[in-house]
Amino acid sequence: MKNIIRKINPKSKRKKKRSIIKPINWAQARALALNKPPGIKHLEVTTKIGCSNRCNYCPQETLVREYKKRNNEIYMPIDTFKKCLNKVDNAVKVGFTGMCEPFLNDNCMEMIEIAAQKGHPVYISTTLKGLKTEWINRLEQIKFAPFLVHLPGDTENNIVKEEDYSEKLSAIIKSNISHKKYHFHGTCLHPAAKIAADLAHETKLNSRASNLKSIKTAKNKGPVVCKRSFAHPVLLPNGDLILCCMDYSLDAIIGNLISESVEEIYKCDKFIDLMNATMNDEGSICHQCDAYGNKVKNINIQLKIEK
């Protein structure tokens, strides 16, 4: 009887069994949070509530309505910023962007300098509205990562209402501010920003996690995780911390950085509820997020937390 030799191709790979990701319960979510809370890696600062730019893709009415139900502190005071900044590690990246044009708060320039002097990596996203040209020399002294200029699209007339907009933009372009970048939304630039046409790139819009009904919303199914690893919260003018930069309805407030420590905030029931929802509730904000919501494909990255 002849021996039958089976040839095996060493390059061939066995098909891996598909992982079945099971929903976790609240107790498991709590255990994961307590064992390895994410903490803050990036802190977005909203210096003011209510942005006069009124871009049609930014749900400002929702934000203002929900915030005023909780607090009347519209502009972030310097003392609030200092207290909150003292609660986070100096390695935390501080971004002046959040849910409003940062320079609409006259304290913004000083806040930027305070963060930089403490050793924080600093980045900014600005339409230049409220920025004073005499601040450019001070901005040139700071190493940004990056300094992002949001240029107006062809329908964004509110951004260019300031009479000196084109002059201000020209001064920024000519300045020695570090790591400048330029972007816009829409199909073309507003005529007032044409001097930056060769520098700008288009950025696609998203639905702000279903806050904008005019844009198709993501409908992820099954467990999801935030690409920002729950470590990129937004600081509001009254010290409240929201877990999600798309949460214009303020449903994901996890604590207050004035009265609580980062550790306390990331071990609270509200945070654990939100983590649990990303694994189980297909109606959660993370399931509807087309910017950072990421469907879990591997059981090992459930509730992935940054080291």
Tab-separated table of C-alpha atoms in Angstrom:
chain	number	residue	atom	x	y	z
A	1	MET	CA	0.000	0.000	0.000
A	2	LYS	CA	1.490	3.260	-1.066
A	3	ASN	CA	2.160	5.862	1.510
A	4	ILE	CA	0.261	9.003	0.804
A	5	ILE	CA	2.340	12.072	1.546
A	6	ARG	CA	0.424	15.208	2.254
A	7	LYS	CA	2.274	18.296	1.146
A	8	ILE	CA	1.867	21.295	3.366
A	9	ASN	CA	2.474	24.813	2.133
A	10	PRO	CA	4.423	26.552	4.904
A	11	LYS	CA	3.034	29.916	3.800
A	12	SER	CA	-0.549	28.847	4.172
A	13	LYS	CA	-2.374	30.124	7.245
A	14	ARG	CA	-5.219	28.574	9.091
A	15	LYS	CA	-8.332	30.647	9.209
A	16	LYS	CA	-8.732	32.190	12.601
A	17	LYS	CA	-11.926	31.594	14.438
A	18	ARG	CA	-14.012	34.695	14.618
A	19	SER	CA	-14.063	36.162	18.102
A	20	ILE	CA	-17.460	36.542	19.649
A	21	ILE	CA	-17.555	39.689	21.703
A	22	LYS	CA	-19.993	39.353	24.519
A	23	PRO	CA	-21.591	42.354	26.186
A	24	ILE	CA	-20.253	43.117	29.643
A	25	ASN	CA	-22.334	44.014	32.646
A	26	TRP	CA	-22.101	47.090	34.857
A	27	ALA	CA	-20.061	45.287	37.509
A	28	GLN	CA	-17.479	44.251	34.914
A	29	ALA	CA	-17.312	47.798	33.561
A	30	ARG	CA	-16.761	49.053	37.113
A	31	ALA	CA	-13.990	46.526	37.716
A	32	LEU	CA	-12.225	47.584	34.513
A	33	ALA	CA	-12.512	51.267	35.375
A	34	LEU	CA	-11.227	50.832	38.916
A	35	ASN	CA	-8.400	48.569	37.795
A	36	LYS	CA	-7.087	50.898	35.104
A	37	PRO	CA	-8.798	54.297	34.876
A	38	PRO	CA	-7.718	56.170	31.749
A	39	GLY	CA	-7.103	59.560	33.293
A	40	ILE	CA	-6.530	62.595	31.057
A	41	LYS	CA	-4.068	62.577	28.162
A	42	HIS	CA	-5.534	65.520	26.237
A	43	LEU	CA	-7.646	68.296	27.769
A	44	GLU	CA	-9.789	70.423	25.468
A	45	VAL	CA	-10.637	73.823	26.931
A	46	THR	CA	-13.919	75.528	26.116
A	47	THR	CA	-13.188	79.104	27.154
A	48	LYS	CA	-16.745	80.339	26.547
A	49	ILE	CA	-20.266	79.021	26.031
A	50	GLY	CA	-21.993	80.389	22.952
A	51	CYS	CA	-19.977	80.991	19.799
A	52	SER	CA	-20.841	84.033	17.678
A	53	ASN	CA	-19.480	82.348	14.540
A	54	ARG	CA	-22.722	80.323	14.394
A	55	CYS	CA	-21.370	77.842	11.849
A	56	ASN	CA	-24.236	75.778	10.457
A	57	TYR	CA	-22.458	72.518	11.311
A	58	CYS	CA	-21.982	73.352	14.995
A	59	PRO	CA	-25.011	72.704	17.279
A	60	GLN	CA	-24.538	75.801	19.439
A	61	GLU	CA	-28.220	76.214	20.329
A	62	THR	CA	-28.273	72.764	21.904
A	63	LEU	CA	-25.093	73.469	23.869
A	64	VAL	CA	-26.218	76.877	25.175
A	65	ARG	CA	-29.661	75.584	26.162
A	66	GLU	CA	-28.333	72.591	28.093
A	67	TYR	CA	-25.458	74.481	29.737
A	68	LYS	CA	-27.694	77.278	31.039
A	69	LYS	CA	-29.813	74.673	32.814
A	70	ARG	CA	-26.762	73.911	34.953
A	71	ASN	CA	-24.728	77.106	35.232
A	72	ASN	CA	-24.489	80.783	34.270
A	73	GLU	CA	-20.676	80.947	34.110
A	74	ILE	CA	-20.391	81.828	30.406
A	75	TYR	CA	-16.740	82.910	30.284
A	76	MET	CA	-14.091	80.763	31.967
A	77	PRO	CA	-12.315	82.837	34.654
A	78	ILE	CA	-8.532	82.697	34.912
A	79	ASP	CA	-8.771	81.314	38.458
A	80	THR	CA	-10.975	78.429	37.287
A	81	PHE	CA	-8.499	77.603	34.530
A	82	LYS	CA	-5.557	77.641	36.961
A	83	LYS	CA	-7.335	75.436	39.511
A	84	CYS	CA	-8.278	72.887	36.879
A	85	LEU	CA	-4.856	72.895	35.255
A	86	ASN	CA	-3.254	72.203	38.626
A	87	LYS	CA	-5.284	68.990	38.822
A	88	VAL	CA	-3.678	67.437	35.719
A	89	ASP	CA	-0.170	66.235	34.984
A	90	ASN	CA	2.169	68.610	33.154
A	91	ALA	CA	2.478	66.040	30.354
A	92	VAL	CA	-1.211	66.465	29.491
A	93	LYS	CA	-1.709	68.146	26.118
A	94	VAL	CA	-3.914	71.224	26.477
A	95	GLY	CA	-6.030	72.276	23.519
A	96	PHE	CA	-7.740	75.629	23.162
A	97	THR	CA	-10.557	74.559	20.921
A	98	GLY	CA	-13.482	72.821	22.597
A	99	MET	CA	-16.982	73.967	21.694
A	100	CYS	CA	-16.386	77.644	20.975
A	101	GLU	CA	-13.899	79.990	19.342
A	102	PRO	CA	-11.316	80.256	22.165
A	103	PHE	CA	-10.326	83.891	21.601
A	104	LEU	CA	-13.879	85.094	22.278
A	105	ASN	CA	-12.738	84.959	25.899
A	106	ASP	CA	-10.319	87.859	26.466
A	107	ASN	CA	-8.441	85.707	28.995
A	108	CYS	CA	-7.498	83.141	26.354
A	109	MET	CA	-4.067	84.565	25.556
A	110	GLU	CA	-3.088	84.496	29.222
A	111	MET	CA	-4.441	80.955	29.594
A	112	ILE	CA	-2.285	79.785	26.683
A	113	GLU	CA	0.811	81.305	28.269
A	114	ILE	CA	0.031	79.760	31.658
A	115	ALA	CA	-0.304	76.292	30.124
A	116	ALA	CA	2.911	76.682	28.114
A	117	GLN	CA	4.860	77.964	31.131
A	118	LYS	CA	3.797	74.899	33.123
A	119	GLY	CA	5.290	72.694	30.410
A	120	HIS	CA	2.081	71.454	28.802
A	121	PRO	CA	2.132	70.726	25.068
A	122	VAL	CA	-0.320	73.304	23.687
A	123	TYR	CA	-2.453	73.253	20.569
A	124	ILE	CA	-5.121	75.591	19.297
A	125	SER	CA	-7.896	75.659	16.735
A	126	THR	CA	-9.088	79.161	15.923
A	127	THR	CA	-11.081	81.095	13.352
A	128	LEU	CA	-9.087	84.160	14.523
A	129	LYS	CA	-12.270	85.832	15.722
A	130	GLY	CA	-11.468	87.727	18.907
A	131	LEU	CA	-7.710	87.317	18.414
A	132	LYS	CA	-5.944	90.679	18.731
A	133	THR	CA	-3.095	91.398	16.321
A	134	GLU	CA	-0.957	92.680	19.203
A	135	TRP	CA	-0.982	89.126	20.617
A	136	ILE	CA	0.878	87.714	17.609
A	137	ASN	CA	4.286	88.493	19.138
A	138	ARG	CA	3.292	86.605	22.278
A	139	LEU	CA	1.984	83.677	20.235
A	140	GLU	CA	5.325	83.482	18.423
A	141	GLN	CA	7.015	82.663	21.746
A	142	ILE	CA	5.024	79.454	22.195
A	143	LYS	CA	5.701	76.093	20.595
A	144	PHE	CA	2.332	74.905	19.318
A	145	ALA	CA	1.362	71.379	18.383
A	146	PRO	CA	-0.202	72.667	16.133
A	147	PHE	CA	-1.631	76.176	15.635
A	148	LEU	CA	-4.632	75.323	13.465
A	149	VAL	CA	-6.422	78.112	11.612
A	150	HIS	CA	-10.005	77.316	10.673
A	151	LEU	CA	-10.628	79.298	7.510
A	152	PRO	CA	-14.188	80.251	6.495
A	153	GLY	CA	-15.957	78.324	3.766
A	154	ASP	CA	-17.916	80.221	1.146
A	155	THR	CA	-21.066	80.437	3.327
A	156	GLU	CA	-19.437	81.164	6.695
A	157	ASN	CA	-19.977	84.912	6.728
A	158	ASN	CA	-19.993	85.284	10.515
A	159	ILE	CA	-16.317	84.343	10.752
A	160	VAL	CA	-15.321	87.276	8.555
A	161	LYS	CA	-17.602	89.923	10.070
A	162	GLU	CA	-14.662	91.635	11.733
A	163	GLU	CA	-13.495	94.430	9.453
A	164	ASP	CA	-9.831	93.536	9.879
A	165	TYR	CA	-10.244	89.805	9.151
A	166	SER	CA	-8.169	89.685	5.942
A	167	GLU	CA	-5.504	91.900	7.485
A	168	LYS	CA	-5.371	89.684	10.565
A	169	LEU	CA	-5.152	86.492	8.498
A	170	SER	CA	-2.334	88.008	6.436
A	171	ALA	CA	-0.433	88.887	9.629
A	172	ILE	CA	-0.834	85.310	10.912
A	173	ILE	CA	0.457	83.854	7.635
A	174	LYS	CA	3.509	86.131	7.709
A	175	SER	CA	4.173	85.521	11.402
A	176	ASN	CA	6.628	83.105	12.972
A	177	ILE	CA	3.969	81.263	14.951
A	178	SER	CA	5.081	77.635	15.092
A	179	HIS	CA	3.420	74.670	13.363
A	180	LYS	CA	0.705	76.625	11.565
A	181	LYS	CA	-1.883	74.661	9.622
A	182	TYR	CA	-4.967	75.789	7.720
A	183	HIS	CA	-8.223	74.008	6.926
A	184	PHE	CA	-11.802	74.732	5.910
A	185	HIS	CA	-15.164	73.004	5.541
A	186	GLY	CA	-17.186	73.082	2.348
A	187	THR	CA	-16.378	73.131	-1.332
A	188	CYS	CA	-14.465	76.396	-1.515
A	189	LEU	CA	-13.003	79.196	0.585
A	190	HIS	CA	-14.711	82.445	1.409
A	191	PRO	CA	-13.307	85.283	-0.748
A	192	ALA	CA	-11.962	86.988	2.391
A	193	ALA	CA	-9.633	83.999	2.964
A	194	LYS	CA	-8.337	83.630	-0.599
A	195	ILE	CA	-4.831	84.696	0.438
A	196	ALA	CA	-4.554	81.313	2.209
A	197	ALA	CA	-5.871	79.247	-0.700
A	198	ASP	CA	-2.538	77.551	-1.398
A	199	LEU	CA	-2.068	76.665	2.266
A	200	ALA	CA	-5.459	75.195	3.118
A	201	HIS	CA	-6.960	71.729	2.884
A	202	GLU	CA	-10.588	70.671	3.135
A	203	THR	CA	-11.783	68.813	6.221
A	204	LYS	CA	-14.880	66.657	5.918
A	205	LEU	CA	-17.789	67.267	8.246
A	206	ASN	CA	-19.369	64.702	10.539
A	207	SER	CA	-22.738	64.549	12.280
A	208	ARG	CA	-21.325	65.439	15.706
A	209	ALA	CA	-22.637	62.100	16.984
A	210	SER	CA	-26.158	62.667	15.599
A	211	ASN	CA	-26.386	66.289	16.788
A	212	LEU	CA	-26.614	67.396	13.155
A	213	LYS	CA	-29.616	65.853	11.457
A	214	SER	CA	-28.501	67.086	8.024
A	215	ILE	CA	-25.580	64.641	7.994
A	216	LYS	CA	-25.979	60.870	8.035
A	217	THR	CA	-25.236	59.467	11.476
A	218	ALA	CA	-23.140	56.408	12.196
A	219	LYS	CA	-25.138	53.472	13.541
A	220	ASN	CA	-22.553	51.111	14.953
A	221	LYS	CA	-23.775	47.821	16.350
A	222	GLY	CA	-22.209	45.735	19.049
A	223	PRO	CA	-19.503	46.943	21.445
A	224	VAL	CA	-17.671	50.122	20.469
A	225	VAL	CA	-14.739	52.002	21.905
A	226	CYS	CA	-13.656	55.618	21.542
A	227	LYS	CA	-10.568	56.092	19.393
A	228	ARG	CA	-9.551	58.708	21.934
A	229	SER	CA	-9.638	56.042	24.639
A	230	PHE	CA	-11.889	58.044	26.980
A	231	ALA	CA	-8.838	60.173	27.818
A	232	HIS	CA	-9.648	63.305	25.797
A	233	PRO	CA	-12.315	65.183	27.803
A	234	VAL	CA	-13.577	68.737	27.405
A	235	LEU	CA	-13.380	71.318	30.194
A	236	LEU	CA	-16.318	73.738	30.414
A	237	PRO	CA	-16.154	77.300	31.855
A	238	ASN	CA	-17.604	76.229	35.227
A	239	GLY	CA	-15.090	73.391	35.669
A	240	ASP	CA	-17.402	70.598	34.517
A	241	LEU	CA	-15.676	67.847	32.568
A	242	ILE	CA	-17.466	66.106	29.712
A	243	LEU	CA	-16.136	62.816	28.442
A	244	CYS	CA	-17.017	63.385	24.804
A	245	CYS	CA	-16.094	66.283	22.524
A	246	MET	CA	-19.250	65.566	20.499
A	247	ASP	CA	-21.564	65.803	23.509
A	248	TYR	CA	-23.295	69.124	22.784
A	249	SER	CA	-26.303	67.881	24.764
A	250	LEU	CA	-24.065	67.557	27.843
A	251	ASP	CA	-25.229	64.043	28.641
A	252	ALA	CA	-21.705	62.843	29.383
A	253	ILE	CA	-20.639	65.166	32.215
A	254	ILE	CA	-18.513	62.960	34.452
A	255	GLY	CA	-17.518	65.410	37.165
A	256	ASN	CA	-16.133	68.825	38.049
A	257	LEU	CA	-12.396	69.428	37.976
A	258	ILE	CA	-12.589	72.239	40.533
A	259	SER	CA	-14.134	70.138	43.283
A	260	GLU	CA	-12.886	66.651	42.331
A	261	SER	CA	-9.614	65.000	41.422
A	262	VAL	CA	-9.041	63.318	38.078
A	263	GLU	CA	-8.909	59.945	39.852
A	264	GLU	CA	-12.240	60.538	41.584
A	265	ILE	CA	-13.879	61.604	38.328
A	266	TYR	CA	-12.712	58.543	36.421
A	267	LYS	CA	-13.960	56.196	39.120
A	268	CYS	CA	-17.420	57.711	39.495
A	269	ASP	CA	-20.633	55.883	38.629
A	270	LYS	CA	-21.383	58.254	35.746
A	271	PHE	CA	-18.135	57.359	33.980
A	272	ILE	CA	-18.728	53.653	34.557
A	273	ASP	CA	-22.282	54.005	33.191
A	274	LEU	CA	-20.879	55.536	30.010
A	275	MET	CA	-18.279	52.798	29.624
A	276	ASN	CA	-20.947	50.184	30.136
A	277	ALA	CA	-23.147	51.846	27.513
A	278	THR	CA	-20.421	51.647	24.868
A	279	MET	CA	-20.441	47.879	25.283
A	280	ASN	CA	-24.168	47.327	25.489
A	281	ASP	CA	-26.373	50.261	24.497
A	282	GLU	CA	-26.549	50.679	20.732
A	283	GLY	CA	-28.199	54.059	21.234
A	284	SER	CA	-25.210	55.504	23.120
A	285	ILE	CA	-23.383	58.572	21.863
A	286	CYS	CA	-20.361	56.428	20.982
A	287	HIS	CA	-22.482	54.180	18.753
A	288	GLN	CA	-23.658	57.255	16.837
A	289	CYS	CA	-20.239	58.868	16.556
A	290	ASP	CA	-18.823	58.989	13.035
A	291	ALA	CA	-15.663	60.756	14.157
A	292	TYR	CA	-14.191	58.606	16.935
A	293	GLY	CA	-16.608	55.736	17.578
A	294	ASN	CA	-14.762	52.541	16.703
A	295	LYS	CA	-16.436	49.124	16.543
A	296	VAL	CA	-14.607	46.602	18.696
A	297	LYS	CA	-13.149	43.828	16.527
A	298	ASN	CA	-11.065	42.048	19.105
A	299	ILE	CA	-12.088	40.942	22.568
A	300	ASN	CA	-8.687	42.064	23.873
A	301	ILE	CA	-9.343	45.721	23.138
A	302	GLN	CA	-12.680	45.986	24.858
A	303	LEU	CA	-12.673	49.213	26.832
A	304	LYS	CA	-9.134	49.896	25.666
A	305	ILE	CA	-7.461	52.401	27.932
A	306	GLU	CA	-4.297	54.351	27.043
A	307	LYS	CA	-1.234	53.516	29.084
